[in-house]
């Protein structure tokens, strides 16, 4: 081989190497030069392209964005991009993307991953005719996927109009919190408490309306909810570790607030990798408009569901739990109802360990007109805080004694919450004035 031929081969190799490097894709993606229209793989009625941003405003003023137009084809029409390497969700467990659409609020945006198998997450839009940043939670997802798939308005057939045209930009991985695990108390600032609602249920993490020092999950069973509407406690990946259910250790507890006594509450456990491996049990609330701890025994399976003994005998493991409020009743029958839950734990109910109980600390009188007297049997009271139900702290005391007085003379009549610390522990006591 002469020198010229060798030189040509070297140049060709370099060009191929540069071309492959220039066209390999990785997150983050912003469409400002790394990716072109030719990098998209369209399917079943979706057409993707990289265009000049026609909506350079709000939270996205970048020059270039991607666009997908859905026109006919299938209800899952879209486009996808191949990445250079598999995505790793060990630390960066969420994917965010800016989206612009004129389609109605509540349009489903499905983000799918493909490679060695597939997985997908749905998020609903919350605005129309404006940019918003949406987040898809992939906590616990294995590093098996190197295709990202975009399916806008999933479930409907596109018609090529403005409402079937979608802009998107700035796709990146972010840390969304550590993997949720039992027990769940919603108090950590570093845990990912995203819930997975289904059937017309809407969950929101917020301050306990009866206790401003506590955070709980609100679950709204809407008037469009199905009989089986509920909430998976966490992401579709389930808990970080398996629930150690056995025939002798078969119970879980959940603290629940319900507007009515006698409401059926169902708890289901399953394998996040196999939704056919499930066990369900059910109990009823016994109080109305107040908190109580409910015990769920999976040895007492719900009618029509598999028994725990059969599941365990077949080697099933469970790492995910879902809760259903007013199970068996449609939302349109009951009307929209609000429920709350907290303190999801493995194990049976043990009286005297709930953090609402105040063994060794008492308040008298309660209700009070002028003052409350807080007394401790044998532990020094080191701190007393009093809160309004909106979370505003209105009193703080440092007694360092066995007895302390809270002046209530300037308080409006109503309900307050006290947080009391002693040398042996912490307590929460509801205070009533008037």
Tab-separated table of N, CA, C and O in Angstrom, residues 145 151 181 279 385 393 430:
chain	number	residue	atom	x	y	z
A	145	UNK	N	-31.128	1.663	30.083
A	145	UNK	CA	-31.824	2.350	29.004
A	145	UNK	C	-30.953	3.431	28.368
A	145	UNK	O	-30.348	4.242	29.072
A	151	UNK	N	-43.579	11.193	24.098
A	151	UNK	CA	-44.943	10.944	23.636
A	151	UNK	C	-45.871	11.983	24.266
A	151	UNK	O	-46.226	11.890	25.443
A	181	UNK	N	-38.311	4.954	51.924
A	181	UNK	CA	-38.280	3.647	52.573
A	181	UNK	C	-39.099	3.715	53.851
A	181	UNK	O	-39.381	4.809	54.384
A	279	UNK	N	-50.897	-8.436	47.538
A	279	UNK	CA	-51.718	-8.862	48.669
A	279	UNK	C	-52.424	-7.629	49.207
A	279	UNK	O	-51.796	-6.575	49.352
A	385	UNK	N	-43.347	25.331	72.936
A	385	UNK	CA	-43.730	26.198	71.828
A	385	UNK	C	-45.219	26.028	71.584
A	385	UNK	O	-45.740	24.913	71.627
A	393	UNK	N	-45.855	30.487	65.053
A	393	UNK	CA	-45.493	30.288	66.459
A	393	UNK	C	-45.792	31.555	67.234
A	393	UNK	O	-45.347	32.646	66.861
A	430	UNK	N	-52.574	19.062	71.975
A	430	UNK	CA	-53.531	20.028	71.463
A	430	UNK	C	-54.081	20.865	72.614
A	430	UNK	O	-54.489	20.321	73.654
